[in-house]
């Protein structure tokens, strides 16, 4: 197709029907500017404008009118072929999919689950919370088929699928903490906070050091030391210790929003830290079709994947 991407064609088709960039974006679950970017790319590949844009209206050029007439039946045929093969794939995807998750099921994961259940109605989905202190063990022991874990992931025996839910970091502190009334703090101010770490029984858990330090850094971006607090095995343990003012805990914004109703804890945005991200992982030697179907669902709800 001369380098033309399907997404560019979808944007043009939606715009040709809506004649409005905003409504076309809503149909495609992308921003108005993304529709404009896709259209410009398509027009660049073709070498001529397909749409006339003014401050008051959007309409197709004569070339755009001609192109839509030939594109629509070809695109409909392609979609029909894709729907047919997807239906065949769904018929093969059955049984049970066991998904591990850490802490909470955020909006991104909830949407992916809903899409997966729509695409694979014959599959039973089971959700299992996995310990913060052992993010990779349940996948290796085949206690779950795949897991949604906090990034980073650098394990050679595991496959890292889609990465999603990019969120700014917050600091969970007791309402009695010295920074509790602040609207935000800088990463350098973490030197005044004991950070609750990931472990079990007071010792570091099986999670690799690089992963534990990503969740609970021991120094600021300017290499100033951050005091270590108690170690916890689960998110609930960490929140309980936070409420008791035994330390502070770094959490992504969506987790903070979910637990924001706790009257004993407040959540403060932290400036200067890398955002938190989630990744879908599975073992290289254990890849049931349901895992790949769920990976497609995650990509389906995540713009840009």
PDB file of C-alpha atoms in Angstrom:
ATOM      1  CA  UNK A   1       0.000   0.000   0.000  1.00  0.00           C
ATOM      2  CA  UNK A   2       2.928   2.318  -0.617  1.00  0.00           C
ATOM      3  CA  UNK A   3       3.671   2.778   3.072  1.00  0.00           C
ATOM      4  CA  UNK A   4       0.135   3.963   3.924  1.00  0.00           C
ATOM      5  CA  UNK A   5      -0.964   2.828   7.372  1.00  0.00           C
ATOM      6  CA  UNK A   6      -4.400   1.455   8.244  1.00  0.00           C
ATOM      7  CA  UNK A   7      -4.755   4.032  11.034  1.00  0.00           C
ATOM      8  CA  UNK A   8      -4.336   6.856   8.496  1.00  0.00           C
ATOM      9  CA  UNK A   9      -7.115   5.400   6.356  1.00  0.00           C
ATOM     10  CA  UNK A  10      -9.367   4.991   9.400  1.00  0.00           C
ATOM     11  CA  UNK A  11      -8.819   8.631  10.323  1.00  0.00           C
ATOM     12  CA  UNK A  12      -9.689   9.768   6.792  1.00  0.00           C
ATOM     13  CA  UNK A  13     -12.812   7.589   6.680  1.00  0.00           C
ATOM     14  CA  UNK A  14     -14.023   8.881  10.059  1.00  0.00           C
ATOM     15  CA  UNK A  15     -13.340  12.478   9.042  1.00  0.00           C
ATOM     16  CA  UNK A  16     -15.106  12.020   5.702  1.00  0.00           C
ATOM     17  CA  UNK A  17     -18.235  10.863   7.556  1.00  0.00           C
ATOM     18  CA  UNK A  18     -18.139  13.323  10.447  1.00  0.00           C
ATOM     19  CA  UNK A  19     -16.610  16.363   8.670  1.00  0.00           C
ATOM     20  CA  UNK A  20     -15.410  17.385  12.124  1.00  0.00           C
ATOM     21  CA  UNK A  21     -11.980  16.641  13.611  1.00  0.00           C
ATOM     22  CA  UNK A  22     -13.236  16.446  17.194  1.00  0.00           C
ATOM     23  CA  UNK A  23     -16.034  13.965  16.441  1.00  0.00           C
ATOM     24  CA  UNK A  24     -13.710  11.891  14.259  1.00  0.00           C
ATOM     25  CA  UNK A  25     -11.277  11.707  17.173  1.00  0.00           C
ATOM     26  CA  UNK A  26     -14.039  10.563  19.527  1.00  0.00           C
ATOM     27  CA  UNK A  27     -14.928   7.736  17.151  1.00  0.00           C
ATOM     28  CA  UNK A  28     -11.324   6.589  17.022  1.00  0.00           C
ATOM     29  CA  UNK A  29     -10.613   7.214  20.753  1.00  0.00           C
ATOM     30  CA  UNK A  30      -7.790   9.623  19.895  1.00  0.00           C
ATOM     31  CA  UNK A  31      -7.309  13.370  20.204  1.00  0.00           C
ATOM     32  CA  UNK A  32      -8.351  15.898  17.569  1.00  0.00           C
ATOM     33  CA  UNK A  33      -4.692  16.722  16.958  1.00  0.00           C
ATOM     34  CA  UNK A  34      -3.928  13.030  16.366  1.00  0.00           C
ATOM     35  CA  UNK A  35      -6.618  12.897  13.634  1.00  0.00           C
ATOM     36  CA  UNK A  36      -5.053  15.963  12.026  1.00  0.00           C
ATOM     37  CA  UNK A  37      -1.596  14.374  12.237  1.00  0.00           C
ATOM     38  CA  UNK A  38      -2.803  11.139  10.608  1.00  0.00           C
ATOM     39  CA  UNK A  39      -4.540  13.061   7.832  1.00  0.00           C
ATOM     40  CA  UNK A  40      -1.445  15.148   7.107  1.00  0.00           C
ATOM     41  CA  UNK A  41       0.628  11.979   6.914  1.00  0.00           C
ATOM     42  CA  UNK A  42      -1.830  10.380   4.491  1.00  0.00           C
ATOM     43  CA  UNK A  43      -1.959  13.498   2.325  1.00  0.00           C
ATOM     44  CA  UNK A  44       1.834  13.604   2.327  1.00  0.00           C
ATOM     45  CA  UNK A  45       2.036  10.032   1.074  1.00  0.00           C
ATOM     46  CA  UNK A  46      -0.558  10.720  -1.635  1.00  0.00           C
ATOM     47  CA  UNK A  47       0.925  14.063  -2.610  1.00  0.00           C
ATOM     48  CA  UNK A  48      -2.227  16.185  -2.606  1.00  0.00           C
ATOM     49  CA  UNK A  49      -4.840  17.442  -0.113  1.00  0.00           C
ATOM     50  CA  UNK A  50      -7.876  15.280   0.556  1.00  0.00           C
ATOM     51  CA  UNK A  51      -9.674  17.687   2.906  1.00  0.00           C
ATOM     52  CA  UNK A  52     -10.271  21.423   2.860  1.00  0.00           C
ATOM     53  CA  UNK A  53     -10.070  22.982   6.321  1.00  0.00           C
ATOM     54  CA  UNK A  54     -11.319  26.435   7.217  1.00  0.00           C
ATOM     55  CA  UNK A  55     -12.202  28.037  10.522  1.00  0.00           C
ATOM     56  CA  UNK A  56     -15.889  27.319   9.851  1.00  0.00           C
ATOM     57  CA  UNK A  57     -16.099  24.015   7.975  1.00  0.00           C
ATOM     58  CA  UNK A  58     -14.395  20.833   6.885  1.00  0.00           C
ATOM     59  CA  UNK A  59     -15.111  19.284   3.493  1.00  0.00           C
ATOM     60  CA  UNK A  60     -13.536  16.838   1.076  1.00  0.00           C
ATOM     61  CA  UNK A  61     -11.605  18.030  -1.943  1.00  0.00           C
ATOM     62  CA  UNK A  62     -12.597  16.556  -5.345  1.00  0.00           C
ATOM     63  CA  UNK A  63      -9.663  14.148  -4.964  1.00  0.00           C
ATOM     64  CA  UNK A  64     -10.914  13.262  -1.490  1.00  0.00           C
ATOM     65  CA  UNK A  65     -14.418  12.564  -2.836  1.00  0.00           C
ATOM     66  CA  UNK A  66     -12.985  10.293  -5.515  1.00  0.00           C
ATOM     67  CA  UNK A  67     -10.716   8.513  -3.033  1.00  0.00           C
ATOM     68  CA  UNK A  68     -13.486   7.852  -0.509  1.00  0.00           C
ATOM     69  CA  UNK A  69     -15.607   6.265  -3.227  1.00  0.00           C
ATOM     70  CA  UNK A  70     -12.968   3.656  -4.016  1.00  0.00           C
ATOM     71  CA  UNK A  71     -11.590   3.309  -0.482  1.00  0.00           C
ATOM     72  CA  UNK A  72     -14.838   2.500   1.320  1.00  0.00           C
ATOM     73  CA  UNK A  73     -15.621  -0.868  -0.369  1.00  0.00           C
ATOM     74  CA  UNK A  74     -11.978  -1.951  -0.152  1.00  0.00           C
ATOM     75  CA  UNK A  75     -11.812  -1.036   3.552  1.00  0.00           C
ATOM     76  CA  UNK A  76     -15.143  -2.756   4.290  1.00  0.00           C
ATOM     77  CA  UNK A  77     -13.831  -5.912   2.647  1.00  0.00           C
ATOM     78  CA  UNK A  78     -10.662  -5.778   4.744  1.00  0.00           C
ATOM     79  CA  UNK A  79     -12.670  -5.277   7.947  1.00  0.00           C
ATOM     80  CA  UNK A  80     -14.921  -8.211   7.062  1.00  0.00           C
ATOM     81  CA  UNK A  81     -11.879 -10.440   6.579  1.00  0.00           C
ATOM     82  CA  UNK A  82     -10.413  -9.310   9.910  1.00  0.00           C
ATOM     83  CA  UNK A  83     -13.723  -9.866  11.723  1.00  0.00           C
ATOM     84  CA  UNK A  84     -13.913 -13.375  10.273  1.00  0.00           C
ATOM     85  CA  UNK A  85     -10.443 -14.374  11.393  1.00  0.00           C
ATOM     86  CA  UNK A  86     -10.969 -12.770  14.818  1.00  0.00           C
ATOM     87  CA  UNK A  87     -14.167 -14.753  15.259  1.00  0.00           C
ATOM     88  CA  UNK A  88     -12.256 -17.929  14.417  1.00  0.00           C
ATOM     89  CA  UNK A  89      -9.536 -16.961  16.898  1.00  0.00           C
ATOM     90  CA  UNK A  90     -12.112 -16.284  19.631  1.00  0.00           C
ATOM     91  CA  UNK A  91     -13.591 -19.719  19.057  1.00  0.00           C
ATOM     92  CA  UNK A  92     -10.165 -21.194  19.767  1.00  0.00           C
ATOM     93  CA  UNK A  93      -9.593 -19.058  22.887  1.00  0.00           C
ATOM     94  CA  UNK A  94     -11.423 -20.683  25.751  1.00  0.00           C
ATOM     95  CA  UNK A  95     -10.793 -22.063  29.199  1.00  0.00           C
ATOM     96  CA  UNK A  96      -9.453 -19.905  32.024  1.00  0.00           C
ATOM     97  CA  UNK A  97      -7.078 -16.938  32.042  1.00  0.00           C
ATOM     98  CA  UNK A  98      -5.422 -16.241  35.397  1.00  0.00           C
ATOM     99  CA  UNK A  99      -4.159 -12.665  35.680  1.00  0.00           C
ATOM    100  CA  UNK A 100      -2.028 -11.470  38.572  1.00  0.00           C
ATOM    101  CA  UNK A 101      -2.030  -7.811  39.606  1.00  0.00           C
ATOM    102  CA  UNK A 102      -0.321  -5.680  42.225  1.00  0.00           C
ATOM    103  CA  UNK A 103      -2.232  -3.434  44.580  1.00  0.00           C
ATOM    104  CA  UNK A 104      -5.353  -2.294  42.725  1.00  0.00           C
ATOM    105  CA  UNK A 105      -7.107  -2.754  39.390  1.00  0.00           C
ATOM    106  CA  UNK A 106      -6.862   0.709  37.845  1.00  0.00           C
ATOM    107  CA  UNK A 107      -9.060   2.136  35.061  1.00  0.00           C
ATOM    108  CA  UNK A 108      -6.701   1.007  32.306  1.00  0.00           C
ATOM    109  CA  UNK A 109      -6.679  -2.582  33.510  1.00  0.00           C
ATOM    110  CA  UNK A 110     -10.437  -2.581  34.101  1.00  0.00           C
ATOM    111  CA  UNK A 111     -11.041  -1.414  30.507  1.00  0.00           C
ATOM    112  CA  UNK A 112      -8.675  -4.079  29.160  1.00  0.00           C
ATOM    113  CA  UNK A 113     -10.536  -6.750  31.126  1.00  0.00           C
ATOM    114  CA  UNK A 114     -13.877  -5.541  29.777  1.00  0.00           C
ATOM    115  CA  UNK A 115     -12.567  -5.590  26.196  1.00  0.00           C
ATOM    116  CA  UNK A 116     -11.058  -9.054  26.651  1.00  0.00           C
ATOM    117  CA  UNK A 117     -14.324 -10.447  27.995  1.00  0.00           C
ATOM    118  CA  UNK A 118     -16.165  -8.924  25.030  1.00  0.00           C
ATOM    119  CA  UNK A 119     -13.700 -10.371  22.521  1.00  0.00           C
ATOM    120  CA  UNK A 120     -13.376 -13.782  24.236  1.00  0.00           C
ATOM    121  CA  UNK A 121     -16.768 -14.527  25.826  1.00  0.00           C
ATOM    122  CA  UNK A 122     -15.932 -18.233  26.137  1.00  0.00           C
ATOM    123  CA  UNK A 123     -13.004 -17.604  28.486  1.00  0.00           C
ATOM    124  CA  UNK A 124     -13.309 -17.382  32.269  1.00  0.00           C
ATOM    125  CA  UNK A 125     -11.058 -14.683  33.727  1.00  0.00           C
ATOM    126  CA  UNK A 126      -9.639 -15.005  37.248  1.00  0.00           C
ATOM    127  CA  UNK A 127      -7.908 -12.112  39.021  1.00  0.00           C
ATOM    128  CA  UNK A 128      -5.337 -12.784  41.732  1.00  0.00           C
ATOM    129  CA  UNK A 129      -3.479 -10.176  43.780  1.00  0.00           C
ATOM    130  CA  UNK A 130       0.240 -10.908  43.867  1.00  0.00           C
ATOM    131  CA  UNK A 131       2.656  -9.628  46.532  1.00  0.00           C
ATOM    132  CA  UNK A 132       4.576  -6.419  46.035  1.00  0.00           C
ATOM    133  CA  UNK A 133       7.606  -8.263  47.348  1.00  0.00           C
ATOM    134  CA  UNK A 134       7.463 -11.000  44.685  1.00  0.00           C
ATOM    135  CA  UNK A 135       6.224  -9.533  41.374  1.00  0.00           C
ATOM    136  CA  UNK A 136       7.698 -12.221  39.098  1.00  0.00           C
ATOM    137  CA  UNK A 137       7.468 -15.379  41.226  1.00  0.00           C
ATOM    138  CA  UNK A 138       3.778 -16.189  40.578  1.00  0.00           C
ATOM    139  CA  UNK A 139       4.375 -16.138  36.796  1.00  0.00           C
ATOM    140  CA  UNK A 140       7.484 -18.330  37.111  1.00  0.00           C
ATOM    141  CA  UNK A 141       5.635 -20.816  39.330  1.00  0.00           C
ATOM    142  CA  UNK A 142       2.658 -20.764  36.918  1.00  0.00           C
ATOM    143  CA  UNK A 143       0.322 -19.666  39.699  1.00  0.00           C
ATOM    144  CA  UNK A 144      -0.935 -17.138  37.136  1.00  0.00           C
ATOM    145  CA  UNK A 145      -0.726 -17.131  33.330  1.00  0.00           C
ATOM    146  CA  UNK A 146       0.335 -13.505  33.135  1.00  0.00           C
ATOM    147  CA  UNK A 147       0.685 -10.560  35.479  1.00  0.00           C
ATOM    148  CA  UNK A 148       0.361  -6.803  35.463  1.00  0.00           C
ATOM    149  CA  UNK A 149       3.329  -5.472  37.427  1.00  0.00           C
ATOM    150  CA  UNK A 150       5.053  -2.204  38.110  1.00  0.00           C
ATOM    151  CA  UNK A 151       7.880  -1.369  35.752  1.00  0.00           C
ATOM    152  CA  UNK A 152      10.791  -1.849  35.167  1.00  0.00           C
ATOM    153  CA  UNK A 153      11.076  -5.496  34.024  1.00  0.00           C
ATOM    154  CA  UNK A 154      14.493  -6.881  32.991  1.00  0.00           C
ATOM    155  CA  UNK A 155      14.008 -10.638  33.440  1.00  0.00           C
ATOM    156  CA  UNK A 156      15.413 -12.800  30.628  1.00  0.00           C
ATOM    157  CA  UNK A 157      12.934 -15.653  31.153  1.00  0.00           C
ATOM    158  CA  UNK A 158       9.911 -13.338  31.036  1.00  0.00           C
ATOM    159  CA  UNK A 159       8.273 -11.630  28.071  1.00  0.00           C
ATOM    160  CA  UNK A 160       7.371  -7.981  28.541  1.00  0.00           C
ATOM    161  CA  UNK A 161       4.211  -7.226  26.596  1.00  0.00           C
ATOM    162  CA  UNK A 162       2.433  -3.878  26.386  1.00  0.00           C
ATOM    163  CA  UNK A 163       3.447  -1.150  28.827  1.00  0.00           C
ATOM    164  CA  UNK A 164       0.584   1.107  29.869  1.00  0.00           C
ATOM    165  CA  UNK A 165      -0.999   3.280  32.584  1.00  0.00           C
ATOM    166  CA  UNK A 166       1.733   5.920  32.696  1.00  0.00           C
ATOM    167  CA  UNK A 167       0.996   7.892  35.874  1.00  0.00           C
ATOM    168  CA  UNK A 168       2.726  10.639  37.887  1.00  0.00           C
ATOM    169  CA  UNK A 169       3.947   9.595  41.313  1.00  0.00           C
ATOM    170  CA  UNK A 170       2.467  10.664  44.631  1.00  0.00           C
ATOM    171  CA  UNK A 171       3.637  10.285  48.226  1.00  0.00           C
ATOM    172  CA  UNK A 172       1.251   8.686  50.689  1.00  0.00           C
ATOM    173  CA  UNK A 173       1.758  10.082  54.192  1.00  0.00           C
ATOM    174  CA  UNK A 174      -0.127  10.145  57.449  1.00  0.00           C
ATOM    175  CA  UNK A 175      -2.246  13.241  58.021  1.00  0.00           C
ATOM    176  CA  UNK A 176       0.080  13.818  61.003  1.00  0.00           C
ATOM    177  CA  UNK A 177       3.205  13.918  58.816  1.00  0.00           C
ATOM    178  CA  UNK A 178       5.143  17.185  58.559  1.00  0.00           C
ATOM    179  CA  UNK A 179       4.433  17.511  54.802  1.00  0.00           C
ATOM    180  CA  UNK A 180       0.775  16.437  54.960  1.00  0.00           C
ATOM    181  CA  UNK A 181      -0.556  19.949  54.307  1.00  0.00           C
ATOM    182  CA  UNK A 182       1.627  20.546  51.245  1.00  0.00           C
ATOM    183  CA  UNK A 183       0.085  20.711  47.751  1.00  0.00           C
ATOM    184  CA  UNK A 184       3.201  19.061  46.285  1.00  0.00           C
ATOM    185  CA  UNK A 185       6.800  18.264  47.158  1.00  0.00           C
ATOM    186  CA  UNK A 186       9.979  17.883  45.135  1.00  0.00           C
ATOM    187  CA  UNK A 187      11.884  14.635  44.774  1.00  0.00           C
ATOM    188  CA  UNK A 188      14.763  16.192  46.710  1.00  0.00           C
ATOM    189  CA  UNK A 189      12.507  16.671  49.741  1.00  0.00           C
ATOM    190  CA  UNK A 190      12.159  12.900  50.065  1.00  0.00           C
ATOM    191  CA  UNK A 191      15.328  13.113  52.167  1.00  0.00           C
ATOM    192  CA  UNK A 192      13.011  14.071  55.011  1.00  0.00           C
ATOM    193  CA  UNK A 193      10.787  11.002  54.603  1.00  0.00           C
ATOM    194  CA  UNK A 194      11.284   7.399  55.611  1.00  0.00           C
ATOM    195  CA  UNK A 195      10.110   5.442  52.573  1.00  0.00           C
ATOM    196  CA  UNK A 196       8.283   2.173  53.148  1.00  0.00           C
ATOM    197  CA  UNK A 197      10.022  -0.512  51.091  1.00  0.00           C
ATOM    198  CA  UNK A 198       9.158  -3.859  49.537  1.00  0.00           C
ATOM    199  CA  UNK A 199       9.973  -6.941  51.570  1.00  0.00           C
ATOM    200  CA  UNK A 200       8.526  -9.644  53.766  1.00  0.00           C
ATOM    201  CA  UNK A 201       9.169 -10.420  57.402  1.00  0.00           C
ATOM    202  CA  UNK A 202      11.414  -7.381  57.734  1.00  0.00           C
ATOM    203  CA  UNK A 203      13.834  -8.505  55.016  1.00  0.00           C
ATOM    204  CA  UNK A 204      13.923  -7.768  51.259  1.00  0.00           C
ATOM    205  CA  UNK A 205      11.674 -10.119  49.282  1.00  0.00           C
ATOM    206  CA  UNK A 206      12.584 -12.090  46.146  1.00  0.00           C
ATOM    207  CA  UNK A 207      12.000  -9.071  43.909  1.00  0.00           C
ATOM    208  CA  UNK A 208      15.304  -8.084  42.239  1.00  0.00           C
ATOM    209  CA  UNK A 209      17.164  -5.113  43.643  1.00  0.00           C
ATOM    210  CA  UNK A 210      16.698  -2.939  40.527  1.00  0.00           C
ATOM    211  CA  UNK A 211      12.927  -3.392  40.789  1.00  0.00           C
ATOM    212  CA  UNK A 212      12.732  -2.670  44.528  1.00  0.00           C
ATOM    213  CA  UNK A 213      14.840   0.478  44.142  1.00  0.00           C
ATOM    214  CA  UNK A 214      12.589   1.683  41.310  1.00  0.00           C
ATOM    215  CA  UNK A 215       9.584   1.504  43.653  1.00  0.00           C
ATOM    216  CA  UNK A 216      11.420   2.767  46.746  1.00  0.00           C
ATOM    217  CA  UNK A 217      14.541   4.732  45.757  1.00  0.00           C
ATOM    218  CA  UNK A 218      17.352   5.068  48.270  1.00  0.00           C
ATOM    219  CA  UNK A 219      18.537   8.409  46.877  1.00  0.00           C
ATOM    220  CA  UNK A 220      17.109  11.486  45.165  1.00  0.00           C
ATOM    221  CA  UNK A 221      17.868  12.490  41.546  1.00  0.00           C
ATOM    222  CA  UNK A 222      20.699  14.636  42.968  1.00  0.00           C
ATOM    223  CA  UNK A 223      22.046  11.576  44.860  1.00  0.00           C
ATOM    224  CA  UNK A 224      21.021  12.725  48.336  1.00  0.00           C
ATOM    225  CA  UNK A 225      20.185   9.709  50.561  1.00  0.00           C
ATOM    226  CA  UNK A 226      16.558   8.868  51.358  1.00  0.00           C
ATOM    227  CA  UNK A 227      15.979   7.185  54.746  1.00  0.00           C
ATOM    228  CA  UNK A 228      14.695   3.612  54.616  1.00  0.00           C
ATOM    229  CA  UNK A 229      11.461   2.779  56.398  1.00  0.00           C
ATOM    230  CA  UNK A 230       9.858  -0.574  57.250  1.00  0.00           C
ATOM    231  CA  UNK A 231       9.411  -3.317  54.637  1.00  0.00           C
ATOM    232  CA  UNK A 232       5.986  -4.587  53.581  1.00  0.00           C
ATOM    233  CA  UNK A 233       4.706  -7.511  51.556  1.00  0.00           C
ATOM    234  CA  UNK A 234       1.469  -5.989  50.225  1.00  0.00           C
ATOM    235  CA  UNK A 235       0.000  -2.599  49.403  1.00  0.00           C
ATOM    236  CA  UNK A 236      -2.488  -2.881  52.274  1.00  0.00           C
ATOM    237  CA  UNK A 237       0.332  -3.436  54.750  1.00  0.00           C
ATOM    238  CA  UNK A 238       2.059  -0.341  53.405  1.00  0.00           C
ATOM    239  CA  UNK A 239      -1.052   1.802  53.669  1.00  0.00           C
ATOM    240  CA  UNK A 240      -1.672   0.597  57.229  1.00  0.00           C
ATOM    241  CA  UNK A 241       1.854   1.567  58.276  1.00  0.00           C
ATOM    242  CA  UNK A 242       1.469   4.884  56.469  1.00  0.00           C
ATOM    243  CA  UNK A 243      -1.727   5.638  58.375  1.00  0.00           C
ATOM    244  CA  UNK A 244       0.124   4.842  61.611  1.00  0.00           C
ATOM    245  CA  UNK A 245       2.849   7.355  60.606  1.00  0.00           C
ATOM    246  CA  UNK A 246       5.524   4.664  60.460  1.00  0.00           C
ATOM    247  CA  UNK A 247       6.752   5.888  57.082  1.00  0.00           C
ATOM    248  CA  UNK A 248       5.698   7.244  53.681  1.00  0.00           C
ATOM    249  CA  UNK A 249       4.992   5.317  50.484  1.00  0.00           C
ATOM    250  CA  UNK A 250       5.363   6.199  46.800  1.00  0.00           C
ATOM    251  CA  UNK A 251       2.261   5.326  44.762  1.00  0.00           C
ATOM    252  CA  UNK A 252       1.034   6.171  41.275  1.00  0.00           C
ATOM    253  CA  UNK A 253      -1.766   8.712  40.983  1.00  0.00           C
ATOM    254  CA  UNK A 254      -4.492   6.187  40.047  1.00  0.00           C
ATOM    255  CA  UNK A 255      -3.746   4.111  43.167  1.00  0.00           C
ATOM    256  CA  UNK A 256      -3.760   7.295  45.239  1.00  0.00           C
ATOM    257  CA  UNK A 257      -7.133   8.272  43.778  1.00  0.00           C
ATOM    258  CA  UNK A 258      -8.537   4.811  44.565  1.00  0.00           C
ATOM    259  CA  UNK A 259      -7.444   4.978  48.202  1.00  0.00           C
ATOM    260  CA  UNK A 260      -8.061   8.706  48.634  1.00  0.00           C
ATOM    261  CA  UNK A 261     -11.056   8.101  50.868  1.00  0.00           C
ATOM    262  CA  UNK A 262      -8.807   6.940  53.725  1.00  0.00           C
ATOM    263  CA  UNK A 263      -9.181   9.703  56.309  1.00  0.00           C
ATOM    264  CA  UNK A 264      -5.853   8.913  58.010  1.00  0.00           C
ATOM    265  CA  UNK A 265      -3.753   9.262  54.830  1.00  0.00           C
ATOM    266  CA  UNK A 266      -3.146  12.086  52.388  1.00  0.00           C
ATOM    267  CA  UNK A 267      -1.540  11.828  48.950  1.00  0.00           C
ATOM    268  CA  UNK A 268       0.872  14.518  47.741  1.00  0.00           C
ATOM    269  CA  UNK A 269       2.138  14.861  44.138  1.00  0.00           C
ATOM    270  CA  UNK A 270       5.922  14.461  43.840  1.00  0.00           C
ATOM    271  CA  UNK A 271       7.750  16.583  41.261  1.00  0.00           C
ATOM    272  CA  UNK A 272      10.960  15.328  39.674  1.00  0.00           C
ATOM    273  CA  UNK A 273      10.473  11.548  39.734  1.00  0.00           C
ATOM    274  CA  UNK A 274       9.983   9.332  36.665  1.00  0.00           C
ATOM    275  CA  UNK A 275       6.319   8.377  36.175  1.00  0.00           C
ATOM    276  CA  UNK A 276       5.007   5.013  37.261  1.00  0.00           C
ATOM    277  CA  UNK A 277       4.112   2.493  34.539  1.00  0.00           C
ATOM    278  CA  UNK A 278       2.552  -0.968  34.412  1.00  0.00           C
ATOM    279  CA  UNK A 279       3.660  -3.818  32.168  1.00  0.00           C
ATOM    280  CA  UNK A 280       2.012  -7.099  31.188  1.00  0.00           C
ATOM    281  CA  UNK A 281       4.391 -10.051  31.580  1.00  0.00           C
ATOM    282  CA  UNK A 282       4.286 -13.779  30.934  1.00  0.00           C
ATOM    283  CA  UNK A 283       6.801 -16.638  30.885  1.00  0.00           C
ATOM    284  CA  UNK A 284       8.541 -17.523  27.630  1.00  0.00           C
ATOM    285  CA  UNK A 285       7.779 -21.215  28.126  1.00  0.00           C
ATOM    286  CA  UNK A 286       4.086 -20.765  29.029  1.00  0.00           C
ATOM    287  CA  UNK A 287       2.101 -18.757  26.479  1.00  0.00           C
ATOM    288  CA  UNK A 288      -1.529 -19.924  26.195  1.00  0.00           C
ATOM    289  CA  UNK A 289      -3.630 -18.215  23.471  1.00  0.00           C
ATOM    290  CA  UNK A 290      -5.592 -16.424  26.188  1.00  0.00           C
ATOM    291  CA  UNK A 291      -2.476 -14.486  27.235  1.00  0.00           C
ATOM    292  CA  UNK A 292      -1.906 -13.180  23.709  1.00  0.00           C
ATOM    293  CA  UNK A 293      -5.604 -12.302  23.447  1.00  0.00           C
ATOM    294  CA  UNK A 294      -5.374 -10.308  26.671  1.00  0.00           C
ATOM    295  CA  UNK A 295      -2.221  -8.559  25.426  1.00  0.00           C
ATOM    296  CA  UNK A 296      -4.210  -7.479  22.357  1.00  0.00           C
ATOM    297  CA  UNK A 297      -6.951  -6.155  24.651  1.00  0.00           C
ATOM    298  CA  UNK A 298      -4.414  -4.081  26.588  1.00  0.00           C
ATOM    299  CA  UNK A 299      -3.096  -2.632  23.329  1.00  0.00           C
ATOM    300  CA  UNK A 300      -6.678  -1.963  22.244  1.00  0.00           C
ATOM    301  CA  UNK A 301      -7.366   0.376  25.174  1.00  0.00           C
ATOM    302  CA  UNK A 302      -3.963   2.087  25.181  1.00  0.00           C
ATOM    303  CA  UNK A 303      -3.422   4.946  22.686  1.00  0.00           C
ATOM    304  CA  UNK A 304      -0.168   4.715  20.786  1.00  0.00           C
ATOM    305  CA  UNK A 305       0.419   0.961  21.255  1.00  0.00           C
TER     306      UNK A 305
END
